Short mmCIF file of C-alpha atoms in Angstrom, two decimals:
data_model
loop_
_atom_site.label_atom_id
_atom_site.label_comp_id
_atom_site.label_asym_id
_atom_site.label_seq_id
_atom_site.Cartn_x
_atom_site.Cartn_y
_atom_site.Cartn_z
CA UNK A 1 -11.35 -71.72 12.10
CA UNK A 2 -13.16 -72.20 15.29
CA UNK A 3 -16.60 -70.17 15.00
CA UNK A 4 -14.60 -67.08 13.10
CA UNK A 5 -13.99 -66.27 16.31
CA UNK A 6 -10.80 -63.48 16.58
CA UNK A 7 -9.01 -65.26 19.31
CA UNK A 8 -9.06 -68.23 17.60
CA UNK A 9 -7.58 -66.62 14.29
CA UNK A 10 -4.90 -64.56 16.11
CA UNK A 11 -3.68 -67.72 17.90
CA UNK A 12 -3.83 -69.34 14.78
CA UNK A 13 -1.66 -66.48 12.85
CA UNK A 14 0.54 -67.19 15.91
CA UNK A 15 0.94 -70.68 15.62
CA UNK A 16 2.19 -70.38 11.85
CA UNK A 17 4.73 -67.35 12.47
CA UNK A 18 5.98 -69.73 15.84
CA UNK A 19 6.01 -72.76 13.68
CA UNK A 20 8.39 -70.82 11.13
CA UNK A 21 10.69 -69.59 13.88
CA UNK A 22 11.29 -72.94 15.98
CA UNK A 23 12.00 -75.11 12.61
CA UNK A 24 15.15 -72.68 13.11
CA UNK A 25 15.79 -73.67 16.48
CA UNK A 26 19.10 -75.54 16.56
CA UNK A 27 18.66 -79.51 16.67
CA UNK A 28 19.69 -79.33 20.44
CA UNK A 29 17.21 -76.83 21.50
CA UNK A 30 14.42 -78.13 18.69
CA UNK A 31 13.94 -80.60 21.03
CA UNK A 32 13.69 -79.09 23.99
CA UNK A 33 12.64 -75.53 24.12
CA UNK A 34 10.69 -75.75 20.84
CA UNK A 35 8.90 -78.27 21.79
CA UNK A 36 7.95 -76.71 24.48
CA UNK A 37 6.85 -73.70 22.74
CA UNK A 38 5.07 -75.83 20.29
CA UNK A 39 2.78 -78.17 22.11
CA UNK A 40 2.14 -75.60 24.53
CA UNK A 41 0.42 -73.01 21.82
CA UNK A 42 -1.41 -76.24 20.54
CA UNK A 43 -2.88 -77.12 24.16
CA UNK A 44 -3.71 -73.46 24.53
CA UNK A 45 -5.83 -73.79 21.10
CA UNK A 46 -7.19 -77.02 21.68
CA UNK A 47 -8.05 -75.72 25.35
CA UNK A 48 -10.12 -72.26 23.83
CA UNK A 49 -11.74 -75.09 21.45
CA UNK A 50 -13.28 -76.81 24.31
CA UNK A 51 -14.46 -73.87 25.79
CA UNK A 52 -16.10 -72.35 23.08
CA UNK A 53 -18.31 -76.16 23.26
CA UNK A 54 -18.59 -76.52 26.27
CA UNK A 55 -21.45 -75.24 28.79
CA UNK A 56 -19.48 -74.33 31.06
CA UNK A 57 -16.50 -72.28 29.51
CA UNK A 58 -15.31 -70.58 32.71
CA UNK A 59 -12.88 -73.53 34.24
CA UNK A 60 -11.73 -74.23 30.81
CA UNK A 61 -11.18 -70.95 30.35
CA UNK A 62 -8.95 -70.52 33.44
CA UNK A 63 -6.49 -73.11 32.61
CA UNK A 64 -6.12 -71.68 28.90
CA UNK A 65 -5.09 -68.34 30.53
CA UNK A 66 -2.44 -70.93 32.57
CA UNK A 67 -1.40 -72.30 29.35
CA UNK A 68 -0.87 -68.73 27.55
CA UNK A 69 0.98 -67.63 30.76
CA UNK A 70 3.36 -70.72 30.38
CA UNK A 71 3.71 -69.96 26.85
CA UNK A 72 4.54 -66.36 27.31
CA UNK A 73 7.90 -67.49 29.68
CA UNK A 74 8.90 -69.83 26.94
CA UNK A 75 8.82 -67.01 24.51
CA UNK A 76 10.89 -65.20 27.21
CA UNK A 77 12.90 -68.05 27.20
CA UNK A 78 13.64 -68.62 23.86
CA UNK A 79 14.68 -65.02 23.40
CA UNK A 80 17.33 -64.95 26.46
CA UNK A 81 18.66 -67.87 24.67
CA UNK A 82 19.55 -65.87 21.30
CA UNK A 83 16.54 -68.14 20.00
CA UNK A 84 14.40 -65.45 18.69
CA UNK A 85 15.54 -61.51 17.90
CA UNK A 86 13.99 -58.72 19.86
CA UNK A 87 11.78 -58.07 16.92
CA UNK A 88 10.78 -61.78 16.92
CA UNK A 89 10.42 -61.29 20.47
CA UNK A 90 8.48 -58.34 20.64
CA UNK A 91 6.27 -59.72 17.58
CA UNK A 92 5.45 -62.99 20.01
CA UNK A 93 4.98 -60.60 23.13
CA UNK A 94 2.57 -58.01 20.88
CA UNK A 95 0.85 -61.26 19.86
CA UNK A 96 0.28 -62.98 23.09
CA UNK A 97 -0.70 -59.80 24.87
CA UNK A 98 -3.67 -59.26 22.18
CA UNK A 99 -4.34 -63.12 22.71
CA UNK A 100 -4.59 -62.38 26.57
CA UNK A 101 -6.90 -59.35 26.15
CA UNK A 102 -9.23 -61.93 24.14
CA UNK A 103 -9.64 -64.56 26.21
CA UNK A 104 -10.24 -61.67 29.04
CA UNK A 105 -13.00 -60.23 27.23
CA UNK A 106 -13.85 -63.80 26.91
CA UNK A 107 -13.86 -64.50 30.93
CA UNK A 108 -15.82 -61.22 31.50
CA UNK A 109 -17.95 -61.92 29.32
CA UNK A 110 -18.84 -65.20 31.02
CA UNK A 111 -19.20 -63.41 34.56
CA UNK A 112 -21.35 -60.18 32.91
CA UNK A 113 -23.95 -63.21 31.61
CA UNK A 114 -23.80 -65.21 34.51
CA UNK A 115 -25.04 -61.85 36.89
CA UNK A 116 -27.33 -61.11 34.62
CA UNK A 117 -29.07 -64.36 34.48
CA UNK A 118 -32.16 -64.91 36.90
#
């Protein structure tokens, strides 16, 4: 995994439980909504992978936290549907949420080390 790095093994762990869930998606909505779901936690990963390469993290950065807000109202979604249970639900939420709090830490950290530099 990406530099052992806890976001990126908590988005991982979250791909394979989501992965799980939307292969139980009905055909109808395994095409639509769990598509969604899925490419969008993929973009999110591949997004944190180019930030923790690149330079310059902070832009990068910004549209991951785009792509995990998209991701949390397909979750939504998907559970107002009957897709996913309130425990699946509340799993995905729990899971996002710590997600979030990581790539926070993540941003701030970027700012702290940018007012600290000369």
């Amino acid at each position: 995994m990406e530099k052992q790095s806890p976001i990126f093994s908590k988005l991982y762990d979250f791909i394979t439980w989501l992965l799980q869930r939307t292969d139980a998606f009905p055909k109808n909505e395994r095409f639509r909504l769990a598509a969604r779901l899925e490419n969008q936690s993929f973009s999110l990963y591949e997004q944190l992978s180019r930030a923790a390469r690149s330079r310059h993290p902070a832009d990068l950065l910004e549209q991951a936290d785009q792509l995990l807000g998209m991701l949390r109202f397909y979750i939504r979604l998907s559970h107002d549907r009957g897709l996913l249970s309130l425990g699946q639900y509340q799993f995905a939420a729990a899971s996002l949420v710590e997600i979030g709090r990581l790539l926070g830490g993540w941003q701030k950290s970027l700012i702290t080390r940018a007012s600290a530099s000369p």
